[in-house]
Amino acid sequence: QEWKNPFATWDPRDFCNISKVILPLDTYWSPPVFILERVDGQNSDMNYLVLMHNGTFNSTRPFQVTLTCSLKILKFPFDTQKCNLSVASFLYPAVTDLVMKTRRTASESMKDSQSFFLTDGEWKFTNLSIIEYTETLDDQGFSVVTFMISMERRPTLYILNLILPTCALYLLDMAVLFGPSSLEEKINFQIAIILGSSMLAVILNNSLPTSSNKPPVIGTH
């Protein structure tokens, strides 16, 4: 966060060329902002801000947060998701008191985010866009900045553990069904295939996300 206070200025030449000071966060007023989609999180212990001689405040407080996001997993594990992170302040109207703007462009923010994002995780960070708008609440407008995050699931693990074994079982099932084996051998092999399919179904059930209105295609088949 960065903001200006015209009453907190000084001339560095009058104070041993000191151009900035580090102060506790509660020393001066700071913009109270909220993340609308937040359900849980761990706040940072870095409750300090930097005050420049021209009255510019700078506060950097990294923290981990859990957000709500509506998932669409119809194409699981080849699905892509879009989640929003909305930063707002409903204490000060945007028209008269507080207007929030992003310091970086969407491309710059995406570049910075990719450097911090876990590149070896399940998700691949693909795109980031920013929307600045005014939300109307009780006949008053409040400033909101929404970061729209696009992610793509890495399907390699699911292909190796689920899709390929399932296809192999069905191919074996067809080969035995139309093969020259006796009826007793076919029945025994069919039972083994059913057991293997049941085991894969259990693994699939534990792997599928549950927070979706429509079940994935791989789960219905």
mmCIF file of C-alpha atoms in Angstrom:
data_model
loop_
_atom_site.group_PDB
_atom_site.id
_atom_site.type_symbol
_atom_site.label_atom_id
_atom_site.label_comp_id
_atom_site.label_asym_id
_atom_site.label_seq_id
_atom_site.Cartn_x
_atom_site.Cartn_y
_atom_site.Cartn_z
ATOM 1 C CA GLN A 1 0.000 0.000 0.000
ATOM 2 C CA GLU A 2 1.112 3.518 -0.745
ATOM 3 C CA TRP A 3 -0.612 6.790 0.114
ATOM 4 C CA LYS A 4 0.206 10.412 0.902
ATOM 5 C CA ASN A 5 -0.327 12.583 3.953
ATOM 6 C CA PRO A 6 0.454 16.279 3.308
ATOM 7 C CA PHE A 7 0.703 16.930 7.067
ATOM 8 C CA ALA A 8 3.559 14.443 7.573
ATOM 9 C CA THR A 9 6.335 16.191 5.661
ATOM 10 C CA TRP A 10 9.699 17.686 6.623
ATOM 11 C CA ASP A 11 12.854 19.064 5.078
ATOM 12 C CA PRO A 12 15.687 16.494 5.322
ATOM 13 C CA ARG A 13 18.244 19.330 5.554
ATOM 14 C CA ASP A 14 16.766 20.341 8.897
ATOM 15 C CA PHE A 15 17.091 16.817 10.330
ATOM 16 C CA CYS A 16 20.594 15.546 9.452
ATOM 17 C CA ASN A 17 19.507 14.588 5.907
ATOM 18 C CA ILE A 18 17.067 11.971 7.192
ATOM 19 C CA SER A 19 14.696 11.377 4.291
ATOM 20 C CA LYS A 20 12.692 8.446 5.660
ATOM 21 C CA VAL A 21 11.753 6.811 8.942
ATOM 22 C CA ILE A 22 10.290 3.423 9.854
ATOM 23 C CA LEU A 23 7.347 3.563 12.264
ATOM 24 C CA PRO A 24 4.819 1.152 13.776
ATOM 25 C CA LEU A 25 1.701 0.761 11.665
ATOM 26 C CA ASP A 26 -0.603 2.320 14.262
ATOM 27 C CA THR A 27 1.448 5.547 14.481
ATOM 28 C CA TYR A 28 -0.444 7.175 11.601
ATOM 29 C CA TRP A 29 -3.713 6.550 9.829
ATOM 30 C CA SER A 30 -3.570 3.821 7.192
ATOM 31 C CA PRO A 31 -6.220 2.815 4.630
ATOM 32 C CA PRO A 32 -8.387 -0.010 6.001
ATOM 33 C CA VAL A 33 -8.878 -2.520 3.184
ATOM 34 C CA PHE A 34 -10.586 -5.909 3.048
ATOM 35 C CA ILE A 35 -10.468 -8.941 0.758
ATOM 36 C CA LEU A 36 -14.079 -9.759 -0.099
ATOM 37 C CA GLU A 37 -13.505 -13.445 -0.943
ATOM 38 C CA ARG A 38 -11.436 -14.149 2.169
ATOM 39 C CA VAL A 39 -12.587 -16.975 4.441
ATOM 40 C CA ASP A 40 -9.404 -17.540 6.436
ATOM 41 C CA GLY A 41 -5.845 -16.306 6.609
ATOM 42 C CA GLN A 42 -2.717 -15.691 8.600
ATOM 43 C CA ASN A 43 -1.780 -12.045 9.092
ATOM 44 C CA SER A 44 1.805 -10.897 8.870
ATOM 45 C CA ASP A 45 3.812 -9.765 11.893
ATOM 46 C CA MET A 46 5.428 -6.963 9.868
ATOM 47 C CA ASN A 47 3.262 -4.175 11.297
ATOM 48 C CA TYR A 48 5.512 -1.336 10.193
ATOM 49 C CA LEU A 49 5.406 1.375 7.558
ATOM 50 C CA VAL A 50 7.943 3.617 5.845
ATOM 51 C CA LEU A 51 7.380 7.385 5.911
ATOM 52 C CA MET A 52 9.208 9.497 3.321
ATOM 53 C CA HIS A 53 10.020 13.187 3.828
ATOM 54 C CA ASN A 54 7.456 14.210 1.165
ATOM 55 C CA GLY A 55 4.610 12.611 3.135
ATOM 56 C CA THR A 56 4.479 9.332 1.184
ATOM 57 C CA PHE A 57 3.641 6.250 3.244
ATOM 58 C CA ASN A 58 4.572 2.756 2.143
ATOM 59 C CA SER A 59 3.351 -0.384 3.903
ATOM 60 C CA THR A 60 4.292 -3.886 2.738
ATOM 61 C CA ARG A 61 2.719 -6.726 4.712
ATOM 62 C CA PRO A 62 2.815 -10.177 3.110
ATOM 63 C CA PHE A 63 0.329 -12.698 4.447
ATOM 64 C CA GLN A 64 -1.283 -15.974 3.434
ATOM 65 C CA VAL A 65 -5.005 -16.011 2.772
ATOM 66 C CA THR A 66 -7.627 -18.621 1.819
ATOM 67 C CA LEU A 67 -10.260 -17.469 -0.680
ATOM 68 C CA THR A 68 -13.612 -18.770 -1.868
ATOM 69 C CA CYS A 69 -13.739 -19.641 -5.559
ATOM 70 C CA SER A 70 -16.426 -21.363 -7.625
ATOM 71 C CA LEU A 71 -14.775 -24.282 -9.438
ATOM 72 C CA LYS A 72 -15.801 -25.669 -12.821
ATOM 73 C CA ILE A 73 -14.354 -29.165 -13.065
ATOM 74 C CA LEU A 74 -16.368 -30.595 -15.959
ATOM 75 C CA LYS A 75 -13.138 -31.138 -17.944
ATOM 76 C CA PHE A 76 -11.099 -32.430 -14.976
ATOM 77 C CA PRO A 77 -8.115 -33.013 -15.051
ATOM 78 C CA PHE A 78 -7.792 -30.743 -18.105
ATOM 79 C CA ASP A 79 -9.695 -27.885 -16.487
ATOM 80 C CA THR A 80 -8.884 -24.201 -16.156
ATOM 81 C CA GLN A 81 -10.133 -22.036 -13.302
ATOM 82 C CA LYS A 82 -10.735 -18.314 -12.839
ATOM 83 C CA CYS A 83 -10.787 -16.857 -9.330
ATOM 84 C CA ASN A 84 -11.215 -13.279 -8.141
ATOM 85 C CA LEU A 85 -9.392 -11.428 -5.403
ATOM 86 C CA SER A 86 -11.250 -8.194 -4.621
ATOM 87 C CA VAL A 87 -9.669 -5.541 -2.413
ATOM 88 C CA ALA A 88 -12.129 -2.954 -1.097
ATOM 89 C CA SER A 89 -12.752 -0.476 1.696
ATOM 90 C CA PHE A 90 -16.347 0.057 2.808
ATOM 91 C CA LEU A 91 -15.538 2.646 5.478
ATOM 92 C CA TYR A 92 -14.726 5.607 3.221
ATOM 93 C CA PRO A 93 -16.800 6.568 0.149
ATOM 94 C CA ALA A 94 -14.854 6.660 -3.102
ATOM 95 C CA VAL A 95 -16.318 9.961 -4.251
ATOM 96 C CA THR A 96 -15.093 12.059 -1.321
ATOM 97 C CA ASP A 97 -12.596 10.122 0.808
ATOM 98 C CA LEU A 98 -10.776 7.094 -0.637
ATOM 99 C CA VAL A 99 -10.038 5.963 -4.197
ATOM 100 C CA MET A 100 -7.842 2.900 -4.707
ATOM 101 C CA LYS A 101 -5.570 2.522 -7.739
ATOM 102 C CA THR A 102 -3.075 -0.168 -8.684
ATOM 103 C CA ARG A 103 0.566 0.851 -8.830
ATOM 104 C CA ARG A 104 1.538 -1.824 -11.371
ATOM 105 C CA THR A 105 -0.120 -2.850 -14.603
ATOM 106 C CA ALA A 106 -1.620 -6.316 -15.054
ATOM 107 C CA SER A 107 1.429 -7.555 -16.996
ATOM 108 C CA GLU A 108 3.844 -6.264 -14.347
ATOM 109 C CA SER A 109 1.790 -7.827 -11.547
ATOM 110 C CA MET A 110 1.642 -11.125 -13.410
ATOM 111 C CA LYS A 111 5.415 -11.128 -13.864
ATOM 112 C CA ASP A 112 5.939 -10.491 -10.149
ATOM 113 C CA SER A 113 3.368 -13.128 -9.194
ATOM 114 C CA GLN A 114 4.959 -15.787 -11.376
ATOM 115 C CA SER A 115 8.259 -15.264 -9.588
ATOM 116 C CA PHE A 116 6.607 -16.057 -6.222
ATOM 117 C CA PHE A 117 4.159 -18.744 -7.386
ATOM 118 C CA LEU A 118 5.048 -22.395 -6.800
ATOM 119 C CA THR A 119 6.070 -23.630 -10.244
ATOM 120 C CA ASP A 120 6.136 -27.289 -9.216
ATOM 121 C CA GLY A 121 2.624 -27.392 -7.754
ATOM 122 C CA GLU A 122 -0.605 -28.758 -9.181
ATOM 123 C CA TRP A 123 -1.637 -25.440 -10.742
ATOM 124 C CA LYS A 124 -0.017 -23.335 -13.447
ATOM 125 C CA PHE A 125 -0.530 -19.578 -13.200
ATOM 126 C CA THR A 126 -1.577 -18.484 -16.715
ATOM 127 C CA ASN A 127 -3.051 -14.974 -16.644
ATOM 128 C CA LEU A 128 -3.875 -12.001 -14.452
ATOM 129 C CA SER A 129 -6.156 -9.053 -15.199
ATOM 130 C CA ILE A 130 -7.123 -6.078 -13.023
ATOM 131 C CA ILE A 131 -10.421 -4.182 -12.855
ATOM 132 C CA GLU A 132 -10.892 -0.940 -10.929
ATOM 133 C CA TYR A 133 -14.511 0.055 -10.314
ATOM 134 C CA THR A 134 -16.921 1.605 -7.825
ATOM 135 C CA GLU A 135 -19.300 -0.643 -5.876
ATOM 136 C CA THR A 136 -22.597 0.922 -4.803
ATOM 137 C CA LEU A 137 -23.749 0.059 -1.288
ATOM 138 C CA ASP A 138 -26.522 1.920 0.583
ATOM 139 C CA ASP A 139 -26.552 4.680 -2.034
ATOM 140 C CA GLN A 140 -22.817 5.258 -1.608
ATOM 141 C CA GLY A 141 -19.967 4.325 -3.917
ATOM 142 C CA PHE A 142 -16.907 2.506 -2.609
ATOM 143 C CA SER A 143 -13.664 1.863 -4.440
ATOM 144 C CA VAL A 144 -12.889 -1.772 -5.346
ATOM 145 C CA VAL A 145 -9.922 -3.326 -7.134
ATOM 146 C CA THR A 146 -10.440 -6.883 -8.418
ATOM 147 C CA PHE A 147 -7.609 -9.170 -9.516
ATOM 148 C CA MET A 148 -8.918 -11.900 -11.852
ATOM 149 C CA ILE A 149 -6.567 -14.890 -11.672
ATOM 150 C CA SER A 150 -6.533 -17.645 -14.301
ATOM 151 C CA MET A 151 -4.999 -21.024 -13.509
ATOM 152 C CA GLU A 152 -4.530 -24.270 -15.388
ATOM 153 C CA ARG A 153 -4.281 -27.690 -13.754
ATOM 154 C CA ARG A 154 -1.243 -29.837 -14.499
ATOM 155 C CA PRO A 155 -2.796 -33.154 -15.664
ATOM 156 C CA THR A 156 0.340 -35.332 -15.898
ATOM 157 C CA LEU A 157 -0.119 -37.051 -12.532
ATOM 158 C CA TYR A 158 -3.793 -37.827 -13.187
ATOM 159 C CA ILE A 159 -3.017 -39.174 -16.657
ATOM 160 C CA LEU A 160 -0.405 -41.571 -15.270
ATOM 161 C CA ASN A 161 -2.401 -42.686 -12.206
ATOM 162 C CA LEU A 162 -5.977 -42.741 -13.542
ATOM 163 C CA ILE A 163 -6.533 -42.332 -17.257
ATOM 164 C CA LEU A 164 -3.852 -44.688 -18.598
ATOM 165 C CA PRO A 165 -4.616 -47.537 -16.118
ATOM 166 C CA THR A 166 -8.351 -47.215 -16.839
ATOM 167 C CA CYS A 167 -7.791 -47.372 -20.598
ATOM 168 C CA ALA A 168 -5.488 -50.369 -20.142
ATOM 169 C CA LEU A 169 -8.161 -52.220 -18.122
ATOM 170 C CA TYR A 170 -10.834 -51.606 -20.740
ATOM 171 C CA LEU A 171 -8.521 -52.726 -23.542
ATOM 172 C CA LEU A 172 -7.729 -55.923 -21.639
ATOM 173 C CA ASP A 173 -11.430 -56.419 -21.015
ATOM 174 C CA MET A 174 -12.180 -56.219 -24.731
ATOM 175 C CA ALA A 175 -9.244 -58.460 -25.617
ATOM 176 C CA VAL A 176 -10.359 -61.183 -23.189
ATOM 177 C CA LEU A 177 -14.036 -60.836 -24.114
ATOM 178 C CA PHE A 178 -13.394 -61.479 -27.803
ATOM 179 C CA GLY A 179 -10.455 -63.834 -27.295
ATOM 180 C CA PRO A 180 -10.343 -67.621 -27.606
ATOM 181 C CA SER A 181 -10.285 -68.225 -23.840
ATOM 182 C CA SER A 182 -12.778 -70.478 -22.128
ATOM 183 C CA LEU A 183 -15.859 -69.126 -20.368
ATOM 184 C CA GLU A 184 -14.430 -69.849 -16.911
ATOM 185 C CA GLU A 185 -11.211 -67.959 -17.672
ATOM 186 C CA LYS A 186 -13.221 -65.012 -19.032
ATOM 187 C CA ILE A 187 -15.340 -64.876 -15.872
ATOM 188 C CA ASN A 188 -12.268 -64.953 -13.609
ATOM 189 C CA PHE A 189 -10.584 -62.218 -15.614
ATOM 190 C CA GLN A 190 -13.750 -60.109 -15.615
ATOM 191 C CA ILE A 191 -13.857 -60.320 -11.817
ATOM 192 C CA ALA A 192 -10.219 -59.174 -11.644
ATOM 193 C CA ILE A 193 -11.005 -56.249 -13.971
ATOM 194 C CA ILE A 194 -14.003 -55.261 -11.841
ATOM 195 C CA LEU A 195 -11.811 -55.228 -8.732
ATOM 196 C CA GLY A 196 -9.185 -53.138 -10.504
ATOM 197 C CA SER A 197 -11.829 -50.710 -11.772
ATOM 198 C CA SER A 198 -13.259 -50.407 -8.259
ATOM 199 C CA MET A 199 -9.819 -49.558 -6.876
ATOM 200 C CA LEU A 200 -9.336 -46.884 -9.539
ATOM 201 C CA ALA A 201 -12.812 -45.527 -8.758
ATOM 202 C CA VAL A 202 -11.840 -45.133 -5.086
ATOM 203 C CA ILE A 203 -8.645 -43.287 -6.063
ATOM 204 C CA LEU A 204 -10.640 -41.091 -8.442
ATOM 205 C CA ASN A 205 -13.226 -40.302 -5.788
ATOM 206 C CA ASN A 206 -10.511 -39.129 -3.391
ATOM 207 C CA SER A 207 -8.871 -37.006 -6.079
ATOM 208 C CA LEU A 208 -11.928 -35.238 -7.486
ATOM 209 C CA PRO A 209 -12.786 -31.774 -6.139
ATOM 210 C CA THR A 210 -16.183 -31.650 -4.418
ATOM 211 C CA SER A 211 -16.962 -27.931 -4.700
ATOM 212 C CA SER A 212 -18.619 -27.930 -8.120
ATOM 213 C CA ASN A 213 -22.192 -27.925 -9.391
ATOM 214 C CA LYS A 214 -21.480 -30.346 -12.258
ATOM 215 C CA PRO A 215 -19.510 -33.564 -11.845
ATOM 216 C CA PRO A 216 -16.509 -34.076 -14.141
ATOM 217 C CA VAL A 217 -16.852 -36.160 -17.285
ATOM 218 C CA ILE A 218 -14.216 -38.626 -16.077
ATOM 219 C CA GLY A 219 -16.276 -39.265 -12.930
ATOM 220 C CA THR A 220 -19.530 -39.977 -14.767
ATOM 221 C CA HIS A 221 -17.918 -42.536 -17.045
#
